Every structure is written in structure tokens, then in C-alpha cells.
PDB file of C-alpha atoms in Angstrom:
ATOM      1  CA  MET A   1      69.243 103.477 142.775  1.00 45.00           C
ATOM      2  CA  THR A   2      71.659 106.227 141.325  1.00 45.00           C
ATOM      3  CA  ALA A   3      69.708 107.512 138.050  1.00 46.00           C
ATOM      4  CA  TRP A   4      72.282 107.690 135.005  1.00 45.00           C
ATOM      5  CA  ALA A   5      72.398 110.918 133.326  1.00 47.00           C
ATOM      6  CA  PHE A   6      72.721 111.132 129.804  1.00 43.00           C
ATOM      7  CA  PRO A   7      75.452 112.553 128.731  1.00 49.00           C
ATOM      8  CA  GLY A   8      75.444 116.366 127.516  1.00 49.00           C
ATOM      9  CA  ARG A   9      75.637 117.544 124.087  1.00 52.00           C
ATOM     10  CA  PRO A  10      79.506 118.697 124.765  1.00 51.00           C
ATOM     11  CA  ALA A  11      80.121 115.582 126.056  1.00 46.00           C
ATOM     12  CA  LEU A  12      78.992 113.874 122.667  1.00 48.00           C
ATOM     13  CA  VAL A  13      80.701 116.449 120.531  1.00 48.00           C
ATOM     14  CA  LEU A  14      83.832 115.710 122.273  1.00 46.00           C
ATOM     15  CA  ALA A  15      83.394 112.179 121.905  1.00 49.00           C
ATOM     16  CA  GLY A  16      82.629 112.025 118.524  1.00 48.00           C
ATOM     17  CA  VAL A  17      86.023 113.883 117.770  1.00 46.00           C
ATOM     18  CA  PHE A  18      87.936 111.757 119.341  1.00 46.00           C
ATOM     19  CA  PHE A  19      86.416 108.636 117.731  1.00 46.00           C
ATOM     20  CA  LEU A  20      87.212 110.636 114.209  1.00 48.00           C
ATOM     21  CA  LEU A  21      90.737 111.315 115.219  1.00 48.00           C
ATOM     22  CA  ALA A  22      91.155 107.819 116.143  1.00 48.00           C
ATOM     23  CA  CYS A  23      89.874 106.610 112.631  1.00 49.00           C
ATOM     24  CA  LEU A  24      91.454 108.690 111.045  1.00 50.00           C
ATOM     25  CA  VAL A  25      94.904 107.532 112.823  1.00 52.00           C
ATOM     26  CA  ARG A  26      94.257 104.189 112.135  1.00 52.00           C
ATOM     27  CA  ALA A  27      92.317 104.404 108.444  1.00 53.00           C
ATOM     28  CA  PRO A  28      94.900 103.005 105.891  1.00 57.00           C
ATOM     29  CA  VAL A  29      95.817 105.140 102.968  1.00 59.00           C
ATOM     30  CA  SER A  30      94.068 103.628 100.088  1.00 58.00           C
ATOM     31  CA  VAL A  31      90.901 105.673 101.745  1.00 50.00           C
ATOM     32  CA  PHE A  32      92.358 108.904 101.100  1.00 52.00           C
ATOM     33  CA  GLY A  33      92.947 107.615  97.357  1.00 59.00           C
ATOM     34  CA  PHE A  34      90.498 109.966  95.745  1.00 54.00           C
ATOM     35  CA  LEU A  35      92.937 112.755  97.099  1.00 60.00           C
ATOM     36  CA  LEU A  36      95.360 112.226  94.797  1.00 71.00           C
ATOM     37  CA  PRO A  37      95.934 113.637  91.470  1.00 72.00           C
ATOM     38  CA  PRO A  38      93.780 112.494  88.300  1.00 79.00           C
ATOM     39  CA  GLY A  39      96.452 109.926  86.620  1.00 82.00           C
ATOM     40  CA  VAL A  40      98.417 109.452  89.759  1.00 86.00           C
ATOM     41  CA  GLU A  41      98.563 106.216  91.703  1.00 87.00           C
ATOM     42  CA  LEU A  42     100.274 104.633  94.575  1.00 87.00           C
ATOM     43  CA  ARG A  43     101.119 100.839  94.134  1.00 89.00           C
ATOM     44  CA  ASN A  44     101.934  98.383  97.514  1.00 90.00           C
ATOM     45  CA  VAL A  45     100.751 100.641  99.865  1.00 88.00           C
ATOM     46  CA  GLU A  46     101.642 100.107 103.666  1.00 89.00           C
ATOM     47  CA  GLY A  47     100.549 101.976 106.727  1.00 87.00           C
ATOM     48  CA  SER A  48      98.193 105.329 107.318  1.00 84.00           C
ATOM     49  CA  ILE A  49      97.918 108.903 105.728  1.00 83.00           C
ATOM     50  CA  TRP A  50     100.208 109.984 108.999  1.00 87.00           C
ATOM     51  CA  ASN A  51     102.885 107.413 108.490  1.00 91.00           C
ATOM     52  CA  GLY A  52     103.313 105.123 105.790  1.00 90.00           C
ATOM     53  CA  LYS A  53     104.861 104.177 102.571  1.00 92.00           C
ATOM     54  CA  ALA A  54     104.752 102.753  98.565  1.00 91.00           C
ATOM     55  CA  ALA A  55     106.555 100.672  96.832  1.00 94.00           C
ATOM     56  CA  ALA A  56     106.245 103.172  93.720  1.00 92.00           C
ATOM     57  CA  VAL A  57     104.266 105.887  92.453  1.00 92.00           C
ATOM     58  CA  GLY A  58     102.657 105.828  88.642  1.00 90.00           C
ATOM     59  CA  PHE A  59     102.064 108.656  86.461  1.00 88.00           C
ATOM     60  CA  ARG A  60      99.651 107.363  83.711  1.00 84.00           C
ATOM     61  CA  GLY A  61     100.786 104.393  84.091  1.00 84.00           C
ATOM     62  CA  MET A  62     104.387 105.083  84.105  1.00 87.00           C
ATOM     63  CA  LEU A  63     106.946 104.462  87.238  1.00 91.00           C
ATOM     64  CA  VAL A  64     107.707 108.013  88.163  1.00 92.00           C
ATOM     65  CA  GLN A  65     109.443 107.362  92.186  1.00 94.00           C
ATOM     66  CA  GLU A  66     110.175 104.140  94.188  1.00 95.00           C
ATOM     67  CA  GLN A  67     110.247 103.579  97.952  1.00 95.00           C
ATOM     68  CA  ALA A  68     108.136 106.355  98.334  1.00 94.00           C
ATOM     69  CA  GLU A  69     107.513 107.347 102.340  1.00 94.00           C
ATOM     70  CA  TRP A  70     105.612 109.920 104.376  1.00 93.00           C
ATOM     71  CA  HIS A  71     106.041 110.929 108.063  1.00 94.00           C
ATOM     72  CA  PHE A  72     103.778 112.955 110.048  1.00 91.00           C
ATOM     73  CA  GLN A  73     105.838 115.976 111.833  1.00 92.00           C
ATOM     74  CA  PRO A  74     103.573 116.036 115.329  1.00 90.00           C
ATOM     75  CA  ARG A  75     105.624 119.364 115.966  1.00 91.00           C
ATOM     76  CA  ALA A  76     103.984 121.279 113.459  1.00 89.00           C
ATOM     77  CA  LEU A  77     100.878 121.099 115.810  1.00 86.00           C
ATOM     78  CA  LEU A  78     102.203 123.662 118.015  1.00 87.00           C
ATOM     79  CA  ALA A  79     102.159 126.055 114.970  1.00 87.00           C
ATOM     80  CA  ALA A  80      98.321 125.349 113.963  1.00 87.00           C
ATOM     81  CA  ARG A  81      99.096 123.085 110.930  1.00 89.00           C
ATOM     82  CA  LEU A  82      99.585 119.565 110.062  1.00 88.00           C
ATOM     83  CA  ALA A  83     102.881 118.981 108.326  1.00 92.00           C
ATOM     84  CA  TRP A  84     104.654 115.460 106.830  1.00 93.00           C
ATOM     85  CA  ALA A  85     108.122 114.833 105.285  1.00 96.00           C
ATOM     86  CA  VAL A  86     107.899 113.079 101.972  1.00 95.00           C
ATOM     87  CA  SER A  87     110.884 110.977 100.273  1.00 96.00           C
ATOM     88  CA  GLY A  88     111.032 108.799  97.022  1.00 96.00           C
ATOM     89  CA  ARG A  89     113.877 107.759  94.862  1.00 96.00           C
ATOM     90  CA  PHE A  90     114.218 107.369  90.903  1.00 94.00           C
ATOM     91  CA  GLU A  91     116.906 105.792  89.348  1.00 91.00           C
ATOM     92  CA  GLY A  92     118.930 105.924  92.977  1.00 91.00           C
ATOM     93  CA  ARG A  93     118.466 109.455  93.636  1.00 94.00           C
ATOM     94  CA  GLU A  94     116.467 110.548  96.680  1.00 96.00           C
ATOM     95  CA  SER A  95     113.432 112.752  96.531  1.00 97.00           C
ATOM     96  CA  ARG A  96     112.551 114.746  98.947  1.00 96.00           C
ATOM     97  CA  LEU A  97     109.918 117.958 100.041  1.00 95.00           C
ATOM     98  CA  ASN A  98     107.944 118.717 103.246  1.00 95.00           C
ATOM     99  CA  LEU A  99     103.710 118.823 102.402  1.00 92.00           C
ATOM    100  CA  VAL A 100     102.611 121.605 105.159  1.00 92.00           C
ATOM    101  CA  LEU A 101      98.687 122.238 105.565  1.00 88.00           C
ATOM    102  CA  ARG A 102      97.599 125.101 107.168  1.00 85.00           C
ATOM    103  CA  PRO A 103      93.974 126.404 107.630  1.00 84.00           C
ATOM    104  CA  GLY A 104      94.839 128.819 104.795  1.00 78.00           C
ATOM    105  CA  GLY A 105      95.632 126.618 102.449  1.00 83.00           C
ATOM    106  CA  GLY A 106      98.732 123.890 101.972  1.00 87.00           C
ATOM    107  CA  GLU A 107     102.187 124.179 100.666  1.00 91.00           C
ATOM    108  CA  LEU A 108     105.264 122.159  99.619  1.00 91.00           C
ATOM    109  CA  ASP A 109     108.837 123.277 101.143  1.00 93.00           C
ATOM    110  CA  GLU A 110     112.540 122.578 100.356  1.00 94.00           C
ATOM    111  CA  VAL A 111     111.774 120.587  96.907  1.00 95.00           C
ATOM    112  CA  ILE A 112     114.314 118.545  95.560  1.00 95.00           C
ATOM    113  CA  VAL A 113     112.479 115.861  93.981  1.00 95.00           C
ATOM    114  CA  PHE A 114     114.235 113.930  90.607  1.00 96.00           C
ATOM    115  CA  LEU A 115     111.643 112.366  87.872  1.00 93.00           C
ATOM    116  CA  PRO A 116     111.495 111.171  84.636  1.00 92.00           C
ATOM    117  CA  LEU A 117     111.014 113.389  81.360  1.00 89.00           C
ATOM    118  CA  GLU A 118     108.796 110.735  79.393  1.00 86.00           C
ATOM    119  CA  PRO A 119     105.149 110.587  81.086  1.00 83.00           C
ATOM    120  CA  LEU A 120     105.532 114.613  81.146  1.00 80.00           C
ATOM    121  CA  ALA A 121     106.473 114.811  77.355  1.00 77.00           C
ATOM    122  CA  ALA A 122     103.798 112.366  76.402  1.00 74.00           C
ATOM    123  CA  LEU A 123     101.383 115.427  77.660  1.00 72.00           C
ATOM    124  CA  HIS A 124     101.874 116.737  74.132  1.00 69.00           C
ATOM    125  CA  PRO A 125     101.296 115.649  71.154  1.00 68.00           C
ATOM    126  CA  ARG A 126     104.430 116.915  69.407  1.00 64.00           C
ATOM    127  CA  LEU A 127     106.818 115.895  72.329  1.00 67.00           C
ATOM    128  CA  LYS A 128     105.203 112.654  72.138  1.00 69.00           C
ATOM    129  CA  GLY A 129     106.041 111.808  68.709  1.00 68.00           C
ATOM    130  CA  VAL A 130     110.029 112.781  69.578  1.00 71.00           C
ATOM    131  CA  GLN A 131     110.100 109.787  71.909  1.00 77.00           C
ATOM    132  CA  ALA A 132     111.844 111.911  74.677  1.00 80.00           C
ATOM    133  CA  GLY A 133     113.217 111.276  77.789  1.00 85.00           C
ATOM    134  CA  ALA A 134     115.427 112.220  80.635  1.00 90.00           C
ATOM    135  CA  VAL A 135     116.064 112.584  84.353  1.00 92.00           C
ATOM    136  CA  LEU A 136     114.298 115.996  85.859  1.00 93.00           C
ATOM    137  CA  GLN A 137     115.641 117.412  89.055  1.00 95.00           C
ATOM    138  CA  ALA A 138     113.355 119.638  89.962  1.00 95.00           C
ATOM    139  CA  SER A 139     114.234 122.523  93.098  1.00 96.00           C
ATOM    140  CA  ALA A 140     112.190 124.941  94.824  1.00 94.00           C
ATOM    141  CA  GLU A 141     112.658 126.335  98.544  1.00 91.00           C
ATOM    142  CA  ILE A 142     108.858 126.787  98.846  1.00 89.00           C
ATOM    143  CA  LEU A 143     105.276 126.293  96.676  1.00 89.00           C
ATOM    144  CA  ARG A 144     102.324 128.175  97.669  1.00 86.00           C
ATOM    145  CA  PRO A 145      99.181 129.012  96.411  1.00 83.00           C
ATOM    146  CA  GLY A 146      99.337 132.686  96.215  1.00 84.00           C
ATOM    147  CA  ALA A 147     102.918 132.868  96.513  1.00 88.00           C
ATOM    148  CA  PRO A 148     105.448 133.972  94.107  1.00 92.00           C
ATOM    149  CA  VAL A 149     107.193 130.929  92.600  1.00 91.00           C
ATOM    150  CA  ARG A 150     111.079 130.326  92.030  1.00 93.00           C
ATOM    151  CA  ALA A 151     111.871 126.793  90.738  1.00 95.00           C
ATOM    152  CA  THR A 152     114.668 125.366  88.684  1.00 96.00           C
ATOM    153  CA  VAL A 153     114.552 122.211  86.569  1.00 95.00           C
ATOM    154  CA  SER A 154     117.861 120.163  85.453  1.00 95.00           C
ATOM    155  CA  VAL A 155     117.630 118.201  82.306  1.00 93.00           C
ATOM    156  CA  GLU A 156     119.971 115.657  82.401  1.00 91.00           C
ATOM    157  CA  ARG A 157     120.658 112.733  80.279  1.00 87.00           C
ATOM    158  CA  LEU A 158     118.180 113.787  76.826  1.00 89.00           C
ATOM    159  CA  PHE A 159     117.641 111.148  74.868  1.00 85.00           C
ATOM    160  CA  SER A 160     115.137 109.931  72.263  1.00 81.00           C
ATOM    161  CA  ARG A 161     114.366 106.504  71.143  1.00 77.00           C
ATOM    162  CA  LEU A 162     115.100 107.647  67.524  1.00 75.00           C
ATOM    163  CA  VAL A 163     118.234 108.038  68.132  1.00 74.00           C
ATOM    164  CA  PRO A 164     119.002 104.922  69.899  1.00 68.00           C
ATOM    165  CA  GLN A 165     122.250 105.338  72.050  1.00 61.00           C
ATOM    166  CA  ALA A 166     122.799 109.302  71.927  1.00 70.00           C
ATOM    167  CA  ASP A 167     122.850 111.483  74.887  1.00 78.00           C
ATOM    168  CA  LEU A 168     121.293 114.365  73.330  1.00 86.00           C
ATOM    169  CA  GLY A 169     122.452 116.542  76.154  1.00 87.00           C
ATOM    170  CA  SER A 170     121.452 118.053  79.093  1.00 93.00           C
ATOM    171  CA  PHE A 171     119.560 121.364  79.712  1.00 94.00           C
ATOM    172  CA  ARG A 172     118.262 124.057  82.774  1.00 95.00           C
ATOM    173  CA  LEU A 173     114.425 125.426  82.984  1.00 95.00           C
ATOM    174  CA  ASP A 174     113.996 128.867  84.810  1.00 96.00           C
ATOM    175  CA  ILE A 175     110.840 129.407  86.143  1.00 95.00           C
ATOM    176  CA  GLU A 176     109.542 132.681  87.889  1.00 96.00           C
ATOM    177  CA  THR A 177     105.981 133.517  88.783  1.00 95.00           C
ATOM    178  CA  ASP A 178     104.396 136.611  90.231  1.00 93.00           C
ATOM    179  CA  ALA A 179     101.761 135.922  93.577  1.00 90.00           C
ATOM    180  CA  GLY A 180      99.207 135.757  90.989  1.00 90.00           C
ATOM    181  CA  GLY A 181     100.509 132.771  89.185  1.00 89.00           C
ATOM    182  CA  LYS A 182     101.720 134.756  86.086  1.00 93.00           C
ATOM    183  CA  GLY A 183     105.379 134.679  85.364  1.00 95.00           C
ATOM    184  CA  ASN A 184     108.052 133.064  82.724  1.00 96.00           C
ATOM    185  CA  TRP A 185     109.926 130.452  81.859  1.00 96.00           C
ATOM    186  CA  ARG A 186     113.269 129.794  80.232  1.00 97.00           C
ATOM    187  CA  ILE A 187     115.394 126.194  78.645  1.00 95.00           C
ATOM    188  CA  MET A 188     118.758 126.961  77.657  1.00 95.00           C
ATOM    189  CA  PRO A 189     121.635 124.603  77.052  1.00 93.00           C
ATOM    190  CA  VAL A 190     123.999 123.337  79.279  1.00 92.00           C
ATOM    191  CA  ALA A 191     126.336 120.619  77.141  1.00 88.00           C
ATOM    192  CA  GLY A 192     125.262 117.876  74.300  1.00 85.00           C
ATOM    193  CA  SER A 193     125.011 117.430  70.715  1.00 87.00           C
ATOM    194  CA  LEU A 194     121.401 119.203  70.312  1.00 88.00           C
ATOM    195  CA  ASP A 195     120.643 122.509  71.559  1.00 91.00           C
ATOM    196  CA  ILE A 196     117.793 123.640  73.285  1.00 91.00           C
ATOM    197  CA  SER A 197     116.908 127.409  73.991  1.00 94.00           C
ATOM    198  CA  GLY A 198     113.629 129.339  74.638  1.00 95.00           C
ATOM    199  CA  GLY A 199     111.045 130.508  76.647  1.00 96.00           C
ATOM    200  CA  GLY A 200     107.916 132.011  77.240  1.00 96.00           C
ATOM    201  CA  GLN A 201     104.675 132.839  79.512  1.00 96.00           C
ATOM    202  CA  LEU A 202     102.755 130.428  81.789  1.00 92.00           C
ATOM    203  CA  ASP A 203      99.942 130.983  84.140  1.00 91.00           C
ATOM    204  CA  THR A 204      99.304 128.590  86.824  1.00 84.00           C
ATOM    205  CA  ALA A 205      96.207 130.067  87.881  1.00 82.00           C
ATOM    206  CA  ARG A 206      94.439 128.701  84.412  1.00 84.00           C
ATOM    207  CA  SER A 207      97.183 125.841  83.862  1.00 81.00           C
ATOM    208  CA  THR A 208      98.409 127.563  80.347  1.00 88.00           C
ATOM    209  CA  VAL A 209     101.720 127.669  79.167  1.00 89.00           C
ATOM    210  CA  SER A 210     102.999 129.533  75.760  1.00 92.00           C
ATOM    211  CA  GLY A 211     106.072 130.004  74.376  1.00 93.00           C
ATOM    212  CA  GLN A 212     108.986 128.979  71.259  1.00 93.00           C
ATOM    213  CA  VAL A 213     111.950 126.474  71.730  1.00 93.00           C
ATOM    214  CA  MET A 214     114.520 126.114  69.358  1.00 93.00           C
ATOM    215  CA  LEU A 215     116.306 122.900  68.824  1.00 90.00           C
ATOM    216  CA  THR A 216     119.279 122.763  66.904  1.00 90.00           C
ATOM    217  CA  PRO A 217     121.481 120.109  65.943  1.00 88.00           C
ATOM    218  CA  ARG A 218     125.288 120.202  66.043  1.00 84.00           C
ATOM    219  CA  GLY A 219     125.828 117.671  63.811  1.00 81.00           C
ATOM    220  CA  PRO A 220     123.889 114.629  61.656  1.00 80.00           C
ATOM    221  CA  MET A 221     120.356 113.237  63.577  1.00 78.00           C
ATOM    222  CA  PRO A 222     119.378 111.082  60.926  1.00 76.00           C
ATOM    223  CA  GLY A 223     117.071 109.396  63.673  1.00 75.00           C
ATOM    224  CA  LEU A 224     115.188 112.245  65.012  1.00 78.00           C
ATOM    225  CA  THR A 225     115.506 114.817  61.489  1.00 79.00           C
ATOM    226  CA  PRO A 226     112.146 113.210  60.016  1.00 79.00           C
ATOM    227  CA  ALA A 227     110.196 114.220  63.689  1.00 76.00           C
ATOM    228  CA  LEU A 228     112.201 117.523  63.683  1.00 81.00           C
ATOM    229  CA  SER A 229     111.282 118.046  60.014  1.00 82.00           C
ATOM    230  CA  ALA A 230     107.633 118.502  61.337  1.00 81.00           C
ATOM    231  CA  LEU A 231     108.577 121.855  62.667  1.00 86.00           C
ATOM    232  CA  PRO A 232     109.005 125.159  60.940  1.00 89.00           C
ATOM    233  CA  LYS A 233     112.972 125.290  59.875  1.00 90.00           C
ATOM    234  CA  VAL A 234     114.042 128.562  61.261  1.00 89.00           C
ATOM    235  CA  GLY A 235     117.723 129.137  60.271  1.00 87.00           C
ATOM    236  CA  ALA A 236     119.830 125.789  61.187  1.00 86.00           C
ATOM    237  CA  GLY A 237     117.353 124.709  63.798  1.00 88.00           C
ATOM    238  CA  TYR A 238     113.792 124.279  63.575  1.00 90.00           C
ATOM    239  CA  GLN A 239     110.720 125.785  66.190  1.00 91.00           C
ATOM    240  CA  LEU A 240     108.651 124.422  68.371  1.00 87.00           C
ATOM    241  CA  THR A 241     105.920 126.378  69.018  1.00 88.00           C
ATOM    242  CA  PHE A 242     102.745 126.105  71.759  1.00 83.00           C
TER     243      PHE A 242
END
């Protein structure tokens, strides 16, 4: 009779690694829901963490993206990293970015994302009262912890439910930080019936933003005036400080 040899420790470890990888490959993405940022949820999810899709992405109960998909990029393994191509849509416009994970951390590359303003404006008590909405187009070549940031956010077709059927305008927000996360932001008007301009400082490491914004109507805005009047009046405009 041939004696059966119990597998050695290296063989058991290798088998365990392969078993774990097999589980990860087949695991549904819902298993990894705890990795999502607070307030973010995926709806009608199909596939795995490697390749999958979701009918919608919500933030605090509001729709921010539709037809979201993510696809693992095997070639990234040659550079000792994990990478996914992520895409989605908002109001018929395609969002896309590359999510890259490496031993030193993660990053987002080639970012072009369309998002609604409403869930972000609702985070600030005074902006929430204005009931503002718009389409945001955020773009950046790379977003990586410990690296300088150069990002642009276009605010298109700003509106307020206090001023029905009124397009308040379009604006541009530029953001620059150093490697430590400290930097400046600046907003300027592009077109429209409401001038919004200003700037300030931010610290991404501490998640703080400060500054001043001037809101100056170019004409009568009866529905918006009561909300603006809650702000300090400076010249022909109203000043928002935070």
C-alpha cells in the first residue's frame, strides 16, 4: 500500500490563495457594499466586483448616475496594480474614469464625470434653502492622495426652484492643491442672469473648505430675492461666507 503524504505548509498556503481568489472572482459586488463611501448606494446590481453594472448610483437618496459599469483591466497586473475602467451616464452624457489600486494606495485617472448639483448643495444649510440645481462636469487628469490636484468643474444651467423656468447661468470652478492637500478654489461666471464669483481655500486632508462667494442678480428675481436677502448685502450683490 502506498502511504498518503499530508500536504506541506507551502502547498496549503498556495491552495488557500487560489481558493480565496476563486471566491473573490465569483463574489457578487453586493458583498463589498461596505467599501462604498457613506451615503452612496448601488441599485439593481449585476456581476462581480471585477466586472459588473448597476442600473443607478444614488447619493443620500438622490440619483447621481445611471447605467454604471466597471470592467477590470488585466494588463494593469503587468505593472503590479489593479485597475478598472468605470463609466456611467447622467442626462444622456457619458461619465468615465479609471480606478487604479497599487501597493502605495489608489488613484483616479482621466476623470470626466457628469453629476447633479442638488445632493451636493443640500450639504450646506444656506445652499439647501436656495433649492439650487445644475449639471456639473468635473474633470481632472489624476486624483491621488499625496499628489497635487488640478481640477475643473463646469456648472451648467444653474436653476433654483424658487425661480421657476429660469436659467440662472453657467459657471466655472477651478481647484488647485499642493501635495499636502492644501490649496485654493475660484469660481467665475460664464453666462446667465446671476453672477457668481469668489474664491477661498481648501484642505482635502482635513476635508475643510472656506471662502466667500458673491451672488449678484443682473435683473429682478422675485422668487430668489427672499433667500438672497438672508445673506449680507455688499454693493449690488449678496455675500455667502463659509
